[in-house]
Amino acid sequence: MTGRDSSRRLVSPVWLVLIGILSVQFGAGIAKGLFDEIAPTSIVWLRLVTSAVVLVAIARPVLRGRSRSDWLVVLAFGTCLGVMNWAIYQAFARIPLGIAVTLEFIGPLTLAVIGSRRLRDLLWVLLAGLGVAVLGLEGGSDVNLAGVLFALLAGAMWASYILLAGQTGQRWPGFDGLALASVVATVLLTPLAIGEGGGDLLDLRILALGAAVGLLSSVVPYSCELVALRSIKASVFSILMSLEPAAAALAGIVVLQEYLTWEQWLAMTFVVIASVGATRSSRTLAPAPD
């Protein structure tokens, strides 16, 4: 065994994926902890700025010779990315992290089942629906309608993101499409971020924390996933991604002291199981930079 082969195995691709998942959710926890100082829209804008700068620097996308259709696809992709991130941060501001990410997963999970031709896979949607019903019946002061609706909107945008990711990848090589989509999302949210953040966006401490959130929520997971996908099966990768709600709940407990009730844990378990089942059936569920 060569030294290079040995070094490659020092970190398992499974661990890389798990590190990426934890990085995303702990980044979200840190971001939510800043909501008392800066508006959610402004912090998500800072995250997108960081992501756009890094991705553009890495990809250096070529803009010449692109068709109108190429630009329309990347504009739609960027719009979905921006709305998805904005919506989930609005949900974070209103409901616990674990619940928000659990509800967000309904979008790609439904897409995964729609992509399957097996009637039995409808059971996964029913199981996820049961999880949502448990959340609705449990209620509680930490769950409100606006937060739930924002999380579901983020889920719908995630499903749209997955559909557009394929078209973007066909038209834009490498990271070019994602880099440009990040720029589009940043520009889209700029007026809202300035309107809500105002002078806070000139605070060097806030800028530094926003950049840290961008690194944790985008740069680190992108890097981990890119390396892991070279040696891990897509099916295993997608199943691991189904652990996102549990990772979000863990981040909520550690960073924000958001303790969930047993009913909320039960609802999350239903959605995670449904996500794993749907993923094994159709392989459609995919990660997103939420």
Coordinates of C-alpha atoms in Angstrom, one line a residue:
M1 CA 0.0 0.0 0.0
T2 CA 1.5 3.4 -1.0
G3 CA 1.7 6.3 1.3
R4 CA -0.8 8.1 -0.8
D5 CA -3.4 5.3 -0.5
S6 CA -2.8 5.2 3.2
S7 CA -3.4 8.9 3.6
R8 CA -6.6 8.7 1.5
R9 CA -8.0 6.2 4.0
L10 CA -7.2 8.3 7.1
V11 CA -10.6 9.9 6.7
S12 CA -13.5 7.7 5.5
P13 CA -15.8 9.2 2.9
V14 CA -18.7 8.4 5.2
W15 CA -17.1 10.6 7.9
L16 CA -16.5 13.3 5.4
V17 CA -20.2 13.4 4.5
L18 CA -21.1 13.4 8.2
I19 CA -18.6 16.2 8.9
G20 CA -20.3 18.2 6.0
I21 CA -23.7 17.6 7.5
L22 CA -22.7 18.7 10.9
S23 CA -20.9 21.7 9.5
V24 CA -24.1 22.9 7.7
Q25 CA -26.3 22.5 10.7
F26 CA -23.9 24.0 13.3
G27 CA -23.4 26.9 10.9
A28 CA -27.2 27.3 10.9
G29 CA -27.2 27.2 14.7
I30 CA -24.5 29.9 14.9
A31 CA -26.5 32.0 12.3
K32 CA -29.7 31.7 14.4
G33 CA -27.7 32.8 17.5
L34 CA -27.0 36.1 15.6
F35 CA -30.7 36.9 14.9
D36 CA -30.9 39.1 17.9
E37 CA -28.2 41.3 16.4
I38 CA -28.9 41.1 12.7
A39 CA -32.0 40.1 10.6
P40 CA -32.1 36.6 9.2
T41 CA -32.2 37.9 5.6
S42 CA -29.0 39.8 6.2
I43 CA -27.1 36.9 7.7
V44 CA -28.2 34.5 4.9
W45 CA -27.0 37.2 2.5
L46 CA -23.6 37.3 4.1
R47 CA -23.5 33.5 3.8
L48 CA -24.4 33.6 0.1
V49 CA -21.8 36.4 -0.5
T50 CA -19.1 34.2 1.1
S51 CA -20.2 31.2 -0.9
A52 CA -20.3 33.1 -4.2
V53 CA -16.9 34.6 -3.7
V54 CA -15.3 31.2 -3.0
L55 CA -17.1 29.4 -5.8
V56 CA -16.4 32.0 -8.4
A57 CA -12.7 32.0 -7.4
I58 CA -12.6 28.3 -7.7
A59 CA -14.7 27.8 -10.8
R60 CA -13.8 31.0 -12.8
P61 CA -16.8 30.4 -15.0
V62 CA -16.6 31.2 -18.7
L63 CA -19.4 33.6 -19.7
R64 CA -18.8 34.0 -23.4
G65 CA -20.7 32.0 -26.0
R66 CA -23.6 31.2 -23.8
S67 CA -27.1 30.9 -25.2
R68 CA -30.3 32.6 -23.9
S69 CA -31.5 29.2 -22.6
D70 CA -28.2 28.7 -20.6
W71 CA -28.7 32.0 -18.8
L72 CA -32.4 31.4 -18.2
V73 CA -31.6 28.0 -16.5
V74 CA -28.9 29.5 -14.3
L75 CA -31.1 32.4 -13.4
A76 CA -33.9 30.0 -12.4
F77 CA -31.4 27.9 -10.5
G78 CA -30.1 30.9 -8.6
T79 CA -33.6 32.1 -7.8
C80 CA -34.5 28.8 -6.3
L81 CA -31.2 28.8 -4.3
G82 CA -31.8 32.3 -3.0
V83 CA -35.5 31.7 -2.0
M84 CA -34.6 28.4 -0.5
N85 CA -31.9 29.9 1.8
W86 CA -34.1 32.9 2.6
A87 CA -37.1 30.8 3.5
I88 CA -35.3 28.3 5.7
Y89 CA -33.6 31.1 7.7
Q90 CA -37.0 32.7 8.1
A91 CA -38.2 29.3 9.5
F92 CA -35.2 29.1 11.8
A93 CA -36.2 32.5 13.2
R94 CA -39.6 31.1 14.2
I95 CA -39.3 27.4 15.0
P96 CA -36.5 25.1 16.3
L97 CA -33.8 24.0 13.8
G98 CA -34.6 20.4 14.0
I99 CA -38.3 20.9 13.2
A100 CA -37.5 23.4 10.4
V101 CA -35.1 21.0 8.6
T102 CA -37.5 18.1 9.2
L103 CA -40.3 20.0 7.4
E104 CA -37.9 21.2 4.7
F105 CA -37.2 17.5 3.8
I106 CA -40.8 17.0 2.8
G107 CA -40.0 18.8 -0.6
P108 CA -37.2 16.5 -1.9
L109 CA -38.8 13.5 -0.3
T110 CA -42.0 14.0 -2.2
L111 CA -39.9 14.6 -5.4
A112 CA -38.1 11.3 -4.8
V113 CA -41.4 9.4 -4.5
I114 CA -42.8 11.1 -7.6
G115 CA -39.7 9.9 -9.5
S116 CA -40.5 6.3 -8.5
R117 CA -43.0 4.1 -10.4
R118 CA -43.7 1.9 -7.4
L119 CA -47.1 2.4 -5.8
R120 CA -45.7 1.1 -2.5
D121 CA -43.4 4.1 -2.3
L122 CA -46.5 6.2 -1.6
L123 CA -46.1 4.7 1.9
W124 CA -43.1 6.9 2.4
V125 CA -45.1 10.0 1.7
L126 CA -47.8 8.8 4.1
L127 CA -45.2 8.1 6.8
A128 CA -43.7 11.6 6.3
G129 CA -47.3 13.0 6.4
L130 CA -47.8 11.2 9.7
G131 CA -44.7 12.9 11.0
V132 CA -46.0 16.3 10.0
A133 CA -49.4 15.4 11.5
V134 CA -47.7 14.6 14.8
L135 CA -46.0 18.0 14.8
G136 CA -49.4 19.6 14.1
L137 CA -51.2 17.8 16.9
E138 CA -48.3 18.3 19.3
G139 CA -48.4 22.0 18.7
G140 CA -46.6 23.9 21.4
S141 CA -45.4 27.5 21.9
D142 CA -42.2 26.8 19.9
V143 CA -44.1 25.9 16.7
N144 CA -46.1 28.5 14.7
L145 CA -47.8 28.5 11.4
A146 CA -45.5 31.1 9.8
G147 CA -42.4 29.1 10.6
V148 CA -44.0 25.9 9.3
L149 CA -45.0 27.6 6.0
F150 CA -41.5 29.0 5.5
A151 CA -39.9 25.6 6.1
L152 CA -42.3 24.0 3.6
L153 CA -41.5 26.8 1.1
A154 CA -37.8 26.0 1.5
G155 CA -38.6 22.4 0.9
A156 CA -40.5 23.2 -2.3
M157 CA -37.5 25.3 -3.5
W158 CA -35.2 22.5 -2.6
A159 CA -37.2 20.1 -4.9
S160 CA -37.1 22.7 -7.7
Y161 CA -33.3 23.1 -7.0
I162 CA -32.8 19.4 -7.5
L163 CA -34.7 19.5 -10.8
L164 CA -32.8 22.5 -12.1
A165 CA -29.5 21.1 -10.9
G166 CA -29.5 18.5 -13.7
Q167 CA -30.2 21.0 -16.4
T168 CA -27.6 23.4 -15.0
G169 CA -25.0 20.6 -14.9
Q170 CA -25.7 19.8 -18.6
R171 CA -25.2 23.4 -19.7
W172 CA -22.5 24.6 -17.3
P173 CA -19.4 22.5 -16.6
G174 CA -18.0 21.8 -13.1
F175 CA -18.9 24.4 -10.5
D176 CA -19.7 27.1 -13.1
G177 CA -23.4 26.8 -12.8
L178 CA -23.5 26.7 -9.0
A179 CA -21.0 29.6 -8.8
L180 CA -23.2 31.8 -11.0
A181 CA -26.4 30.7 -9.2
S182 CA -24.8 31.8 -6.0
V183 CA -24.1 35.2 -7.5
V184 CA -27.7 35.4 -8.7
A185 CA -29.1 34.5 -5.3
T186 CA -26.8 37.1 -3.7
V187 CA -28.0 39.8 -6.0
L188 CA -31.6 38.8 -5.5
L189 CA -31.4 39.2 -1.8
T190 CA -29.2 42.3 -1.7
P191 CA -32.1 44.8 -1.5
L192 CA -33.8 42.9 1.3
A193 CA -30.6 42.4 3.2
I194 CA -29.7 46.1 3.0
G195 CA -33.2 47.1 3.9
E196 CA -33.3 44.9 7.0
G197 CA -29.7 45.0 8.0
G198 CA -28.8 48.6 7.3
G199 CA -25.7 49.7 9.2
D200 CA -25.3 46.3 10.8
L201 CA -23.7 45.1 7.5
L202 CA -20.9 47.6 8.1
D203 CA -20.1 46.1 11.5
L204 CA -16.8 44.2 11.1
R205 CA -17.8 41.7 13.8
I206 CA -21.0 40.9 12.0
L207 CA -19.2 40.6 8.7
A208 CA -16.7 38.2 10.2
L209 CA -19.4 36.1 11.8
G210 CA -21.3 36.1 8.6
A211 CA -18.3 34.9 6.7
A212 CA -17.8 32.2 9.3
V213 CA -21.3 31.0 8.8
G214 CA -20.7 31.0 5.0
L215 CA -17.6 28.8 5.5
L216 CA -19.4 26.4 7.8
S217 CA -22.6 26.2 5.8
S218 CA -21.2 26.2 2.3
V219 CA -17.5 25.9 1.8
V220 CA -16.7 23.1 4.3
P221 CA -19.6 20.9 3.3
Y222 CA -19.0 21.5 -0.5
S223 CA -15.4 20.4 0.0
C224 CA -16.2 17.4 2.1
E225 CA -18.9 16.2 -0.3
L226 CA -16.7 16.8 -3.4
V227 CA -14.0 14.5 -1.9
A228 CA -16.4 11.9 -0.6
L229 CA -18.3 11.5 -3.8
R230 CA -15.2 10.3 -5.5
S231 CA -15.2 7.1 -3.5
I232 CA -18.7 6.6 -2.1
K233 CA -21.8 5.2 -3.7
A234 CA -24.5 7.8 -4.6
S235 CA -27.1 5.6 -2.8
V236 CA -25.1 5.6 0.4
F237 CA -24.4 9.4 0.1
S238 CA -28.2 10.1 -0.2
I239 CA -29.1 7.9 2.7
L240 CA -26.5 9.7 4.9
M241 CA -28.0 13.1 3.8
S242 CA -31.3 11.9 5.3
L243 CA -29.7 12.4 8.7
E244 CA -29.9 16.2 8.2
P245 CA -32.9 16.7 10.5
A246 CA -31.3 14.8 13.3
A247 CA -28.1 16.8 12.9
A248 CA -30.1 20.0 12.9
A249 CA -31.8 18.9 16.2
L250 CA -28.4 18.2 17.7
A251 CA -27.0 21.6 16.6
G252 CA -30.1 23.2 18.1
I253 CA -29.5 21.5 21.4
V254 CA -25.7 22.2 21.6
V255 CA -25.7 25.7 20.2
L256 CA -29.1 27.1 21.1
Q257 CA -30.4 24.9 23.9
E258 CA -33.5 24.0 21.8
Y259 CA -34.7 20.8 23.4
L260 CA -37.4 19.0 21.5
T261 CA -40.4 17.1 23.0
W262 CA -40.7 13.3 22.5
E263 CA -43.5 14.0 20.0
Q264 CA -41.2 16.2 18.0
W265 CA -38.5 13.5 18.0
L266 CA -41.0 10.9 16.9
A267 CA -42.2 13.1 14.0
M268 CA -38.5 13.7 13.0
T269 CA -37.9 9.9 13.1
F270 CA -40.9 9.3 10.8
V271 CA -39.5 11.8 8.3
V272 CA -36.0 10.4 8.4
I273 CA -37.2 6.9 7.9
A274 CA -39.4 8.0 5.0
S275 CA -36.5 9.9 3.5
V276 CA -34.2 6.8 3.7
G277 CA -36.9 4.6 2.2
A278 CA -37.7 7.0 -0.7
T279 CA -34.0 7.5 -1.4
R280 CA -33.3 3.7 -1.6
S281 CA -36.2 3.5 -4.1
S282 CA -35.5 6.3 -6.5
R283 CA -32.1 7.9 -5.8
T284 CA -33.7 11.3 -6.4
L285 CA -33.1 12.9 -3.0
A286 CA -30.0 15.1 -3.2
P287 CA -28.2 17.6 -1.0
A288 CA -28.6 21.3 -1.2
P289 CA -26.7 24.2 0.3
D290 CA -29.7 25.3 2.7

